[in-house]
mmCIF file of C-alpha atoms in Angstrom:
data_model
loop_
_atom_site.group_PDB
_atom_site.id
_atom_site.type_symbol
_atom_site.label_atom_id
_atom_site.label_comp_id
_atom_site.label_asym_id
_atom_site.label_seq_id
_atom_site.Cartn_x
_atom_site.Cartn_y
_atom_site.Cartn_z
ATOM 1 C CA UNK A 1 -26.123 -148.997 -206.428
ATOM 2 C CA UNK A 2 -26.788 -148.670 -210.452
ATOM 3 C CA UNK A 3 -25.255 -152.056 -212.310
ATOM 4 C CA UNK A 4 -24.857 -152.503 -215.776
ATOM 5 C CA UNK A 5 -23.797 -155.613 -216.968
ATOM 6 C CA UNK A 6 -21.054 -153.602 -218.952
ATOM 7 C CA UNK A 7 -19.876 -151.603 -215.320
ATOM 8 C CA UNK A 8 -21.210 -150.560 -212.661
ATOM 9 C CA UNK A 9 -21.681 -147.358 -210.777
ATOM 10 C CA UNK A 10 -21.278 -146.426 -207.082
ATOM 11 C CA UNK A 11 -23.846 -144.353 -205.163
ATOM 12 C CA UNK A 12 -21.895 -143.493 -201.434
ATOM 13 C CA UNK A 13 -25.769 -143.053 -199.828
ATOM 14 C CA UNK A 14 -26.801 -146.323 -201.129
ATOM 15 C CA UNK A 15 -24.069 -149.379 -200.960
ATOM 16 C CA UNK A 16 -20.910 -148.851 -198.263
ATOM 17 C CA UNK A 17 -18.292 -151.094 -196.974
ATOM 18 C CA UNK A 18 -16.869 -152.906 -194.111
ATOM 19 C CA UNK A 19 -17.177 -151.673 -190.602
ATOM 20 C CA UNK A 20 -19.760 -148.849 -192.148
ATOM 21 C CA UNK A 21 -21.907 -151.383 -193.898
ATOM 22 C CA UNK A 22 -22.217 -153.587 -190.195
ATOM 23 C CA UNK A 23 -22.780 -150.081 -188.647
ATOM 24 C CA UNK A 24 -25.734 -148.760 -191.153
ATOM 25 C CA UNK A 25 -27.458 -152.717 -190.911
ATOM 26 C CA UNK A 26 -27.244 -152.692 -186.924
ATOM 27 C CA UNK A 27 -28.948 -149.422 -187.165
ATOM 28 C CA UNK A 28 -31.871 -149.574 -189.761
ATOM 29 C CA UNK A 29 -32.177 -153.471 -190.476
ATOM 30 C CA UNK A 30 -35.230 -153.734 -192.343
ATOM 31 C CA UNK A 31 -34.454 -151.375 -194.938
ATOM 32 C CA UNK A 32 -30.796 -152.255 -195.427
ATOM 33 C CA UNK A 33 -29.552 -155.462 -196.896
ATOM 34 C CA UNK A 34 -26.277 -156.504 -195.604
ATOM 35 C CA UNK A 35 -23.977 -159.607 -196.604
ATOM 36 C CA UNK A 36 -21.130 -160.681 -195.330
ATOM 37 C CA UNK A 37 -18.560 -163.045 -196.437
ATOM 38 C CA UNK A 38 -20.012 -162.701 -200.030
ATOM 39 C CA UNK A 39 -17.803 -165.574 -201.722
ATOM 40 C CA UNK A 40 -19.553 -167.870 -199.246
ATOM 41 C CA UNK A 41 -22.206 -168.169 -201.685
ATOM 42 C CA UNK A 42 -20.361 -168.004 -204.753
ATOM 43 C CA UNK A 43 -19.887 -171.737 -205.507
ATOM 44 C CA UNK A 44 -23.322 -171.933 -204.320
ATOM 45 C CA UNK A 45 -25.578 -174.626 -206.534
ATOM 46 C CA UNK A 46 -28.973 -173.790 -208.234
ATOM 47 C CA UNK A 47 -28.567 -170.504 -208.110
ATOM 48 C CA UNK A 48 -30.490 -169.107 -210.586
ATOM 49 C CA UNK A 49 -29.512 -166.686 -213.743
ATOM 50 C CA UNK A 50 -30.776 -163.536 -211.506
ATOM 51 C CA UNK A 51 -28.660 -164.506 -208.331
ATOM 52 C CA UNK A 52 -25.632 -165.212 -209.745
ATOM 53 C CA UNK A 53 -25.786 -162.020 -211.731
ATOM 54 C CA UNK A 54 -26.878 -160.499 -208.353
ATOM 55 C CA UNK A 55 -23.935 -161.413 -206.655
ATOM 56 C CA UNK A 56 -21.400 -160.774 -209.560
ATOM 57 C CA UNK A 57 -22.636 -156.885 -209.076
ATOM 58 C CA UNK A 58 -22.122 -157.647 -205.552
ATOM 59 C CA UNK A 59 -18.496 -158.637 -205.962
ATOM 60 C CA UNK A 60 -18.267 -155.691 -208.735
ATOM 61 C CA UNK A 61 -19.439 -153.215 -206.392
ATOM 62 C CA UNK A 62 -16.448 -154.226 -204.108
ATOM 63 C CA UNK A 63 -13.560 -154.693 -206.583
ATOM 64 C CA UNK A 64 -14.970 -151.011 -208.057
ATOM 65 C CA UNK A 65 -14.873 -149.831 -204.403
ATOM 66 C CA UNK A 66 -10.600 -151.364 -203.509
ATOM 67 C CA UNK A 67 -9.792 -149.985 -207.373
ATOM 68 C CA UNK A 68 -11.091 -146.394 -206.861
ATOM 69 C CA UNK A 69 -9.389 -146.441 -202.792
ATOM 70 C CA UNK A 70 -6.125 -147.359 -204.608
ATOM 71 C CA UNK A 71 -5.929 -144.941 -208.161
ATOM 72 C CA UNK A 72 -7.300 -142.022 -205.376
ATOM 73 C CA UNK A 73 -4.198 -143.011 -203.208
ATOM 74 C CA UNK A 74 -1.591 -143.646 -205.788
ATOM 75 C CA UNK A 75 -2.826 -141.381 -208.230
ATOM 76 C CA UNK A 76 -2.355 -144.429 -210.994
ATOM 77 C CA UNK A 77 -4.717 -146.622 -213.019
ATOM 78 C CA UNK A 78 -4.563 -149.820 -211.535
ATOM 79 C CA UNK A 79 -5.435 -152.858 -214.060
ATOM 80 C CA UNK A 80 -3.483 -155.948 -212.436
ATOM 81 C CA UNK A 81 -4.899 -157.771 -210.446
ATOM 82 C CA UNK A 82 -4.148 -160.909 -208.468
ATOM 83 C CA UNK A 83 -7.418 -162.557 -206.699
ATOM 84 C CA UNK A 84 -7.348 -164.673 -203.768
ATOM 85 C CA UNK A 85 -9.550 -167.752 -203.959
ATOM 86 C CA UNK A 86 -10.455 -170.718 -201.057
ATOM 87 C CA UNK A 87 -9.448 -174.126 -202.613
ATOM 88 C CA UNK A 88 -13.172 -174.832 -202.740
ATOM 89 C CA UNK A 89 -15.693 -172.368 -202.554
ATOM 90 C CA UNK A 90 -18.611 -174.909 -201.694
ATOM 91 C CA UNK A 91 -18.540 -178.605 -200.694
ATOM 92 C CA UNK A 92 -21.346 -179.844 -202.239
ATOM 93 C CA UNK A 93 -20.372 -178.859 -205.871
ATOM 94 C CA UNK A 94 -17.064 -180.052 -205.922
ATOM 95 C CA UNK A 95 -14.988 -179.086 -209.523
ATOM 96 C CA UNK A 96 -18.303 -177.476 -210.520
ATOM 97 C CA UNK A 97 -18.693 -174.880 -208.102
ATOM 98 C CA UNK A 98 -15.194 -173.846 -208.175
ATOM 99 C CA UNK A 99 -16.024 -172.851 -211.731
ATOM 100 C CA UNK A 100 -18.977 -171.020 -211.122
ATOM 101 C CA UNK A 101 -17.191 -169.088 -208.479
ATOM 102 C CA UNK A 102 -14.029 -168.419 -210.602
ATOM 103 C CA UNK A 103 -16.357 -166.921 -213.057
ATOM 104 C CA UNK A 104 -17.951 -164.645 -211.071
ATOM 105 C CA UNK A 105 -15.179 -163.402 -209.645
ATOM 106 C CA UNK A 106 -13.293 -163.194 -213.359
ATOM 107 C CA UNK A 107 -16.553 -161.690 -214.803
ATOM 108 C CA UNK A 108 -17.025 -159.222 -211.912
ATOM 109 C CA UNK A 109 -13.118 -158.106 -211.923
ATOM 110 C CA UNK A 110 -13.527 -157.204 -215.992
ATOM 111 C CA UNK A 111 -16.458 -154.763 -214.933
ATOM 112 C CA UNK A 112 -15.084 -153.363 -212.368
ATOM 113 C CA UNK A 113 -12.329 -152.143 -214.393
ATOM 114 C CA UNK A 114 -9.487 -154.804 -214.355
ATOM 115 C CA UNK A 115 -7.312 -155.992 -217.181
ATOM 116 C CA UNK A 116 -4.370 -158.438 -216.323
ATOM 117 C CA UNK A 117 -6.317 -160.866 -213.777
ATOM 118 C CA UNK A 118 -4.676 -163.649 -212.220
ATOM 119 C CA UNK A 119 -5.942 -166.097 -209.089
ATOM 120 C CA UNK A 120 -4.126 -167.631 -206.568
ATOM 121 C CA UNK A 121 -5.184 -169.930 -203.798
ATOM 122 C CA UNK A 122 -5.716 -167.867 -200.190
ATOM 123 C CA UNK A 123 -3.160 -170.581 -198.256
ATOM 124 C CA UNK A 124 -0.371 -170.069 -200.971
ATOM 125 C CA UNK A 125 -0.443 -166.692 -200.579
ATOM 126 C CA UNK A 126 -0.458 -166.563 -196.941
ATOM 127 C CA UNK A 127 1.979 -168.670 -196.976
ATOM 128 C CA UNK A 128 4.271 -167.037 -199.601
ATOM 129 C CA UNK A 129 4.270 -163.924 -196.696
ATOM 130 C CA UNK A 130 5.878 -166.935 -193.817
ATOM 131 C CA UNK A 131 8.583 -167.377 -196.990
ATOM 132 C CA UNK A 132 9.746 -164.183 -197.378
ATOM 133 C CA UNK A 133 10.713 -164.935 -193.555
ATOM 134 C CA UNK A 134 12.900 -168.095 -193.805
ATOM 135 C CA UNK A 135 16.362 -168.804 -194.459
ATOM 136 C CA UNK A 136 16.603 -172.457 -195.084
ATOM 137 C CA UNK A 137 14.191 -174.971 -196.559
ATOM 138 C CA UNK A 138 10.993 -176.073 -194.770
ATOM 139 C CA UNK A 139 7.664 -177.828 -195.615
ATOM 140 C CA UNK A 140 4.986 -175.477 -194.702
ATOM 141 C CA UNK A 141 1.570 -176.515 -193.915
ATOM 142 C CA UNK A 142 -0.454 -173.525 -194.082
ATOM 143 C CA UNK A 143 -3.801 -173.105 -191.907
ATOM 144 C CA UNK A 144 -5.924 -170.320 -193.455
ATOM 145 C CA UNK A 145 -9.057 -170.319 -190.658
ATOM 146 C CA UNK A 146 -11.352 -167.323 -192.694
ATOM 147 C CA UNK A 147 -14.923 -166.368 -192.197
ATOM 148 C CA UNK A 148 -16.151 -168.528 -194.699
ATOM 149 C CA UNK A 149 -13.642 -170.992 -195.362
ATOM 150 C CA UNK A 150 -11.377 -172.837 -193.859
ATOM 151 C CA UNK A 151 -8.105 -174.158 -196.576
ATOM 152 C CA UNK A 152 -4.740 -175.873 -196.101
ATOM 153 C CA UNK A 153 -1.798 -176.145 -198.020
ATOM 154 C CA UNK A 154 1.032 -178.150 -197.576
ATOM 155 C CA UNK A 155 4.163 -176.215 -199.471
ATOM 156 C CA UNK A 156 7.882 -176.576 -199.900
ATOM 157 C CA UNK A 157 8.908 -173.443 -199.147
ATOM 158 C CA UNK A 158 12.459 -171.320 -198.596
ATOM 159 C CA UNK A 159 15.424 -169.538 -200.154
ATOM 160 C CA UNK A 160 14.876 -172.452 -202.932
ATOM 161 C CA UNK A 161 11.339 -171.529 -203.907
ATOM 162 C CA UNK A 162 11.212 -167.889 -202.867
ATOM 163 C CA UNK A 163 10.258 -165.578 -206.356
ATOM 164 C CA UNK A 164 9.654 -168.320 -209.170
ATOM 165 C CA UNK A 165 6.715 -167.791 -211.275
ATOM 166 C CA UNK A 166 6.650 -171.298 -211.794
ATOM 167 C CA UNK A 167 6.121 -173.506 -208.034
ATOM 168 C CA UNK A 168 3.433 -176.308 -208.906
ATOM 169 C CA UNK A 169 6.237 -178.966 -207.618
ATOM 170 C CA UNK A 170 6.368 -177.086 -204.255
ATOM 171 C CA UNK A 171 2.422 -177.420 -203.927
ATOM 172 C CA UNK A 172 2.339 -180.842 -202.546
ATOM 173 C CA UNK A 173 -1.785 -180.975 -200.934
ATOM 174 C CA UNK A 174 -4.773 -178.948 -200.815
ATOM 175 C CA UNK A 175 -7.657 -179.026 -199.048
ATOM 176 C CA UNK A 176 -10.444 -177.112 -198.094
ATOM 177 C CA UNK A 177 -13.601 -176.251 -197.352
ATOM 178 C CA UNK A 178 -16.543 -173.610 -196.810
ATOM 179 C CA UNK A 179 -16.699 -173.708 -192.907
ATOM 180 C CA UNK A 180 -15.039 -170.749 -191.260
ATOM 181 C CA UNK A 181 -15.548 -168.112 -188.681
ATOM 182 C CA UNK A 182 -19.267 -167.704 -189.642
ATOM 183 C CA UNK A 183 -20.467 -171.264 -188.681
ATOM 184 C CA UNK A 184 -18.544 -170.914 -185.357
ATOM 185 C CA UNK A 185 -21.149 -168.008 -184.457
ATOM 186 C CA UNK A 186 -23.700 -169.664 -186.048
ATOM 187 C CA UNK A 187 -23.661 -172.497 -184.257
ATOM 188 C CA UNK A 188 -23.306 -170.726 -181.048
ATOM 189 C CA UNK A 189 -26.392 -168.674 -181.742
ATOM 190 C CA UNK A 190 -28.422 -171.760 -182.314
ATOM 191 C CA UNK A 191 -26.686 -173.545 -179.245
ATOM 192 C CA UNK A 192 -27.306 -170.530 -176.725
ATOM 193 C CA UNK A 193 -29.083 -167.547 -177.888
ATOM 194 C CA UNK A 194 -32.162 -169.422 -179.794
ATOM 195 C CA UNK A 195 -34.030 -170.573 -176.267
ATOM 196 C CA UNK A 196 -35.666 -167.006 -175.878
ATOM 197 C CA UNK A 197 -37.543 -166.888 -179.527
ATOM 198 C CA UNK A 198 -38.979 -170.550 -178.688
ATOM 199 C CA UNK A 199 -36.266 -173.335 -179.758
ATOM 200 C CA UNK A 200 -37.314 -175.987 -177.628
ATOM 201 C CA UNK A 201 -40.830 -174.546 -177.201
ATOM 202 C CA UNK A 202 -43.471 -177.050 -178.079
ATOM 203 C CA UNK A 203 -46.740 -176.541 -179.535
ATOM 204 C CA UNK A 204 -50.071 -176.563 -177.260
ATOM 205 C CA UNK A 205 -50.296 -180.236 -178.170
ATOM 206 C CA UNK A 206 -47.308 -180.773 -176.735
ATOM 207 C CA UNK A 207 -45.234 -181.191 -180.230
ATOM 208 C CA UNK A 208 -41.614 -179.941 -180.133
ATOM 209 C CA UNK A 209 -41.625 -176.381 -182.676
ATOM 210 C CA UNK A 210 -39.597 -177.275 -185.792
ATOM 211 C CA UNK A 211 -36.161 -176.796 -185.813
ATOM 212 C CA UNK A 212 -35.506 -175.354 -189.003
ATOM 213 C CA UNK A 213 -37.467 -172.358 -188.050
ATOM 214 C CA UNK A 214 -34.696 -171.375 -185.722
ATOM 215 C CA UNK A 215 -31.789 -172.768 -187.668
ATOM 216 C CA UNK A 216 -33.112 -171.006 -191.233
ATOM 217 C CA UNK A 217 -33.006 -167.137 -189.456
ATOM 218 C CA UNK A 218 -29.182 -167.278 -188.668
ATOM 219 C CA UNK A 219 -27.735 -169.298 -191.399
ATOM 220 C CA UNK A 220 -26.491 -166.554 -192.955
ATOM 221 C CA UNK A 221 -24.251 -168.414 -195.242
ATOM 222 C CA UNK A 222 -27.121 -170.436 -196.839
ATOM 223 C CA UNK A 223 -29.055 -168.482 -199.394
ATOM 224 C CA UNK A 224 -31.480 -171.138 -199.661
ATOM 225 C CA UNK A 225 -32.340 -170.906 -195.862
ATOM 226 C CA UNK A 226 -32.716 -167.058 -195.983
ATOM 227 C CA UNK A 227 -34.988 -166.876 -198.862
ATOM 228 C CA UNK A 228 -37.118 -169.799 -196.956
ATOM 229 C CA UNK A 229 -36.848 -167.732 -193.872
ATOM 230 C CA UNK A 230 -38.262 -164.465 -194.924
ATOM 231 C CA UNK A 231 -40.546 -165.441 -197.399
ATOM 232 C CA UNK A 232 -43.984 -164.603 -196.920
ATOM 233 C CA UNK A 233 -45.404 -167.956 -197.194
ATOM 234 C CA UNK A 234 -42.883 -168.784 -194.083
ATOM 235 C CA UNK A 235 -44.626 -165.727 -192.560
ATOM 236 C CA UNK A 236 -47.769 -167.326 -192.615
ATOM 237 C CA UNK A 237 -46.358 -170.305 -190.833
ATOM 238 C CA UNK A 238 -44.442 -168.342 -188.201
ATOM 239 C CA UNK A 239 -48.514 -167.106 -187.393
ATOM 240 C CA UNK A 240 -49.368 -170.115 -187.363
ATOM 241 C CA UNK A 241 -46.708 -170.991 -185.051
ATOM 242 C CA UNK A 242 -47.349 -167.805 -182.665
ATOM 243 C CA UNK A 243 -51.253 -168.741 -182.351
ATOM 244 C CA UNK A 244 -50.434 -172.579 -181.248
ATOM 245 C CA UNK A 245 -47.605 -172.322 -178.954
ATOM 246 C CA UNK A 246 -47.568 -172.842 -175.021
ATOM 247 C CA UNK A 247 -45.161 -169.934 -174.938
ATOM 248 C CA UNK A 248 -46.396 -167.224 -177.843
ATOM 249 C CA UNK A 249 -44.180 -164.879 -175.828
ATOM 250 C CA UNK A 250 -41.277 -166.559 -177.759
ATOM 251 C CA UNK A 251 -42.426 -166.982 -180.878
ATOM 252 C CA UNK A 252 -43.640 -163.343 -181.169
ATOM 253 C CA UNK A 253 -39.775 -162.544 -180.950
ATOM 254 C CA UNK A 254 -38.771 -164.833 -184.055
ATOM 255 C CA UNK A 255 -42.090 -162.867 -185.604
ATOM 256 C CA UNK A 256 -39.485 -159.707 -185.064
ATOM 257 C CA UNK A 257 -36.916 -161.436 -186.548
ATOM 258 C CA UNK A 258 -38.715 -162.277 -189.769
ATOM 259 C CA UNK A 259 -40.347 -158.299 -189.530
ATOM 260 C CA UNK A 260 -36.893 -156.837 -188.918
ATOM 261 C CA UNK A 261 -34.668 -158.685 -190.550
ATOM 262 C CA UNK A 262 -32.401 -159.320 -187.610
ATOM 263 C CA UNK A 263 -30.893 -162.749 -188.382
ATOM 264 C CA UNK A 264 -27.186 -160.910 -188.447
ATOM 265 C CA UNK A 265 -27.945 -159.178 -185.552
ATOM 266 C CA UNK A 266 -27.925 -162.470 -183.792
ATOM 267 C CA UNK A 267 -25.177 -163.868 -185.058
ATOM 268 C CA UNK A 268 -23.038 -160.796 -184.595
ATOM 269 C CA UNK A 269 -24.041 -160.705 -180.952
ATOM 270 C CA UNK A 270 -22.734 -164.381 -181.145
ATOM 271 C CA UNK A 271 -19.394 -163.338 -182.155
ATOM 272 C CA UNK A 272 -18.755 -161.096 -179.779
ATOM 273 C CA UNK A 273 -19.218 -163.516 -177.275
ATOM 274 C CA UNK A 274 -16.926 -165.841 -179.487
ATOM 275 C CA UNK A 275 -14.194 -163.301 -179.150
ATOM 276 C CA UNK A 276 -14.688 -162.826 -175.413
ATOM 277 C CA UNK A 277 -15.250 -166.399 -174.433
ATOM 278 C CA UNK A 278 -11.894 -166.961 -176.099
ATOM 279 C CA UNK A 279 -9.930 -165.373 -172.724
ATOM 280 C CA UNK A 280 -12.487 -165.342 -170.742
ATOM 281 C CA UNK A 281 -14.630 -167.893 -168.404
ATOM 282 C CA UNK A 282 -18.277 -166.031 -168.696
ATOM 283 C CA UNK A 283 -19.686 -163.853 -171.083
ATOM 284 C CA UNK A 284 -23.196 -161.988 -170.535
ATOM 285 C CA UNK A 285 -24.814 -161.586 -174.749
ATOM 286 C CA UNK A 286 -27.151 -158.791 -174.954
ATOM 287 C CA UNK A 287 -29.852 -159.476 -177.960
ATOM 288 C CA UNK A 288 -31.323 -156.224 -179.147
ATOM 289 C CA UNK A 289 -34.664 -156.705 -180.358
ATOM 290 C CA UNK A 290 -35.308 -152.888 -181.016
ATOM 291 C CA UNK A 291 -38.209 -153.148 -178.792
ATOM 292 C CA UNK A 292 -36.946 -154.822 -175.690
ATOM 293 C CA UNK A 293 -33.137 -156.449 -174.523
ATOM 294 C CA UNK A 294 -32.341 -160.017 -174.092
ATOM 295 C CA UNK A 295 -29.267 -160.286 -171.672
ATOM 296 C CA UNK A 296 -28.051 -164.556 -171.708
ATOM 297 C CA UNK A 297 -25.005 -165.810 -169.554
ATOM 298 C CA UNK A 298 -23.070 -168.142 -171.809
ATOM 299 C CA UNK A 299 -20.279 -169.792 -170.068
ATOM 300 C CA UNK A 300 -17.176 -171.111 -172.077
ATOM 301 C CA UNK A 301 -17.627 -174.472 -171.550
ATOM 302 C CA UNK A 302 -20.804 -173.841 -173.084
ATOM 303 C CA UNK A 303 -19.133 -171.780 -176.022
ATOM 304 C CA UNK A 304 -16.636 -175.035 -176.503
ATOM 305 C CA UNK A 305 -19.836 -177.673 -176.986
ATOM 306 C CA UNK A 306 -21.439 -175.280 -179.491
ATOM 307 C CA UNK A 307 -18.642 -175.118 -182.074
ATOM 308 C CA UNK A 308 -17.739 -178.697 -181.468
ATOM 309 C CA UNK A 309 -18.789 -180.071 -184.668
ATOM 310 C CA UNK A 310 -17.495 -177.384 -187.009
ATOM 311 C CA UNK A 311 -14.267 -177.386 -185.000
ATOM 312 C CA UNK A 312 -13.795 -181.159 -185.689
ATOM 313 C CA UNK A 313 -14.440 -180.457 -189.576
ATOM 314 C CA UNK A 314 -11.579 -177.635 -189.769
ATOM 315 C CA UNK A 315 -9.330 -180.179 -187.713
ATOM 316 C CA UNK A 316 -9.826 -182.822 -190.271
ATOM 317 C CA UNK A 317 -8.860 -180.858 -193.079
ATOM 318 C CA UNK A 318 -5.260 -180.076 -191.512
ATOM 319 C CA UNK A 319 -4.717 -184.327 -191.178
ATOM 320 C CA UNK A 320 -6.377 -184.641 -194.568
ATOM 321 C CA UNK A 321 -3.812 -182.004 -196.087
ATOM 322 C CA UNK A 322 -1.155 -183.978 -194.083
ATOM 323 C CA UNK A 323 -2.178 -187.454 -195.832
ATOM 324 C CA UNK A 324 -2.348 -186.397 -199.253
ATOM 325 C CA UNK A 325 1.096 -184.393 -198.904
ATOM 326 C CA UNK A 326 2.450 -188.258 -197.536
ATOM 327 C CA UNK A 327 5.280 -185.475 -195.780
ATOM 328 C CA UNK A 328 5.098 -184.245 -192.211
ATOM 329 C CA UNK A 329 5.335 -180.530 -192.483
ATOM 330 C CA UNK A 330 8.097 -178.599 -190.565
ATOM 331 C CA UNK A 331 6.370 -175.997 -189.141
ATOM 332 C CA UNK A 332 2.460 -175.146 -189.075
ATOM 333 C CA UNK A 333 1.679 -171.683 -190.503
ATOM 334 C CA UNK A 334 -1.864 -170.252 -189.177
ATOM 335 C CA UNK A 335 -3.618 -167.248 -190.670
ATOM 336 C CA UNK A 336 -6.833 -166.237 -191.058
ATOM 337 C CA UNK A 337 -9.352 -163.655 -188.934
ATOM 338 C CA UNK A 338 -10.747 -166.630 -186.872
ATOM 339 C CA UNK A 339 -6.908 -168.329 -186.372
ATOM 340 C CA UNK A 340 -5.867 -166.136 -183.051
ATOM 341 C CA UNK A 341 -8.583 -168.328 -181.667
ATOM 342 C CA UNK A 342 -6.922 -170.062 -178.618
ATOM 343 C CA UNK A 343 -9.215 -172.726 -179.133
ATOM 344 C CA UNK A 344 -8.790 -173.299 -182.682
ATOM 345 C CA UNK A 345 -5.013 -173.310 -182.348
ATOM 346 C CA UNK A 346 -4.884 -175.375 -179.210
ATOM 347 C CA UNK A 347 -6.668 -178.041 -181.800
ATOM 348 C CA UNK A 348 -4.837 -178.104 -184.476
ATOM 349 C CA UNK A 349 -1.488 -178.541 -182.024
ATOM 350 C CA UNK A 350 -3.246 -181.796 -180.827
ATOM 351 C CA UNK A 351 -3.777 -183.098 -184.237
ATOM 352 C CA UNK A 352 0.336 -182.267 -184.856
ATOM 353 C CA UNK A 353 1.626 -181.783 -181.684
ATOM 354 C CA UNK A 354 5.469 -182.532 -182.305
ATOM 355 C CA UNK A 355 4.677 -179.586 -184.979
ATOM 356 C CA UNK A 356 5.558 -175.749 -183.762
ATOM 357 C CA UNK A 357 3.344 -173.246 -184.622
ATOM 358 C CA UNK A 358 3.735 -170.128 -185.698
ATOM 359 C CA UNK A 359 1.419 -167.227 -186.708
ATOM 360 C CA UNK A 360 1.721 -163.915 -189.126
ATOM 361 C CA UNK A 361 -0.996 -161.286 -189.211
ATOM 362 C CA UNK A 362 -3.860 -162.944 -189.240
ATOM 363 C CA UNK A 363 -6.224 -160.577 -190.805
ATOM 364 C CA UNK A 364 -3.220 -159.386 -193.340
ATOM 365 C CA UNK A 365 -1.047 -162.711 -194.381
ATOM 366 C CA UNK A 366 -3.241 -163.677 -197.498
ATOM 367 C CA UNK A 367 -3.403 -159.726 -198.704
ATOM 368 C CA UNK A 368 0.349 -159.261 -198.337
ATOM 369 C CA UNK A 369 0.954 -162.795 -199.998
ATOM 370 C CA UNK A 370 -0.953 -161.984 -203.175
ATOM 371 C CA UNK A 371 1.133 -158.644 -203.758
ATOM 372 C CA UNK A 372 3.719 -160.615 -203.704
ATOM 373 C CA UNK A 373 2.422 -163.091 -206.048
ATOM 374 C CA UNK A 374 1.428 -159.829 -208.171
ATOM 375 C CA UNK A 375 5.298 -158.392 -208.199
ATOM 376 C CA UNK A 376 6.303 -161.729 -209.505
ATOM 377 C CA UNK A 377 2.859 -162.205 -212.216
ATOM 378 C CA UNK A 378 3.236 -158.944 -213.495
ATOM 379 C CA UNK A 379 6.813 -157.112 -213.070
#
């Protein structure tokens, strides 16, 4: 990938996309850098000058990639865009971090070749899809369960609403916040798939091993923790580590993890017991470590306890968005990649349970809502 801060130009051997950038990291993960759920770190604070123009090619690179898809397909320059953005890219910055986010995005859209750019909260847009659906009146609480975020609006939607350009009285709450799909699997690789690279090891002394040094590998969503991680000064102490521990066996595995960069690799394998664990009672995880495989029996009870914490935080954000509305919505709309969870949905019917729910696609609700909000921006 060659950036410019003017543009930026696309090499196909050096940056892909999607499924095909998983597939190259699984393969080759110490020489390929792979990030997912980029605006995670967006609205991430003290960032410095280099990483935020980092990630601004980042987000170029992709914008550059969806513009040249589209003009091949339609055979038309595309320069209107409409963005979809979480209600708050990072918790700790508040206002602040919204902006910095915003202005990568804005900054990164101009390069990449766009004109007309307009942003719309993810929930609103999701929910503008459920709209085009209804025939009388409803308030709408929208429940837009991403990888990185988690946001819910509470709109006055229908026949009344449907096609205005102008709808700020039918946005009655927001709220939101960056825990999504991602700290799901996170915490369930720190829960269950840690034990076998020494989390609750202890030292010869008989001194518990540090936490962080199996939380820092798989918080992939923390740019702070990574660089910590794999720096070489954290190498030293992972030695260090290695040469005191009862069970060096162990910590010679999170030495591979440092060498060969195969944080995601744990997390992914998380996922996929997620997904499984969702319909089914047992799972067996198999951890590739290149040189040797890890098989772990997680059960789903197990699964359950592990996410119980980030569960309870996207829970409180549908009663929060229900308090600040002071309205009881009508019907709950959920979206979102990690929203066909059975165990997501079953909680946020217990936190409105006289409240049907219904579902669109939930990988496709917020995409189809924003070309929506496009038609009506820029026809």
């Amino acid at each position: 990938m060659l950036t410019e801060r003017e543009g930026i130009e696309l090499l196909s051997e050096d940056v892909v996309f999607g499924q095909a950038a998983l597939t190259r990291y699984l393969e080759d993960p110490q020489d390929n850098y792979y990030v997912k759920s980029p605006k995670s770190f967006l609205g991430a604070m003290g960032l410095r000058e280099v990483q935020i123009s980092f990630f601004e090619d980042l987000v170029c690179a992709m914008m550059a990639n969806i513009k040249q898809q589209v003009e091949g397909k339609t055979q038309q320059d595309v320069e209107d865009v409409v963005i979809g953005r979480p209600v708050n890219f990072h918790g700790r910055g508040g206002e602040k971090s919204n902006q910095q986010a915003e202005l990568i995005l804005l900054q990164a859209a101009k390069r990449a070749g766009f004109r007309n750019i307009e942003f719309q909260f993810e929930p609103v847009a999701a929910g503008l899809e459920y709209e085009s659906t209804l025939t009388e009146n409803k308030v709408v609480l929208v429940v837009d369960i991403g990888g990185g975020t988690t946001d819910c609006s509470l709109i006055q939607m229908g026949p009344d609403w449907c096609g205005k350009s102008e709808r700020n009285d039918s946005l009655l709450a927001h709220t939101g916040q960056r825990v999504g799909g991602n700290d799901l699997d996170i915490n369930l690789t720190f829960k269950q798939l840690m034990h076998p690279f020494g989390l609750g090891s202890k030292f010869a002394s008989g001194i518990e091993m540090p936490l962080t040094q199996f939380w820092n590998p798989i918080a992939i969503n923390d740019v702070q923790a990574q660089k910590e991680f794999y720096s070489r000064q954290n190498l030293i102490a992972l030695k260090s580590l290695h040469r005191d521990a009862q069970e060096p066996e162990k910590l010679a595995r999170l030495l591979k993890v440092h060498h060969e960069t195969l944080g995601y690799s744990l997390v992914r394998s998380a996922e996929e017991a997620k997904i499984a664990l969702s319909n089914n009672s047992e799972y067996r995880a198999q951890l590739n470590l290149l040189s040797e495989i890890i098989e772990i029996d997680i059960q789903r009870e197990q699964m359950i306890v592990a996410i119980e914490s980030t569960k309870a935080k996207m829970t409180r954000l549908v009663s929060e968005a229900v308090t600040q509305g002071g309205v009881k919505p009508d019907v709950i709309f959920m979206t979102g990649g990690s929203a066909s969870s059975p165990i997501l949905r079953q909680a946020v019917e217990q936190e409105l349970p006289e409240v049907p729910l219904v579902s669109g696609n939930y990988f496709g609700s917020v995409t189809t809502g924003l070309a929506r909000w496009a038609k009506v921006c820029f026809s």
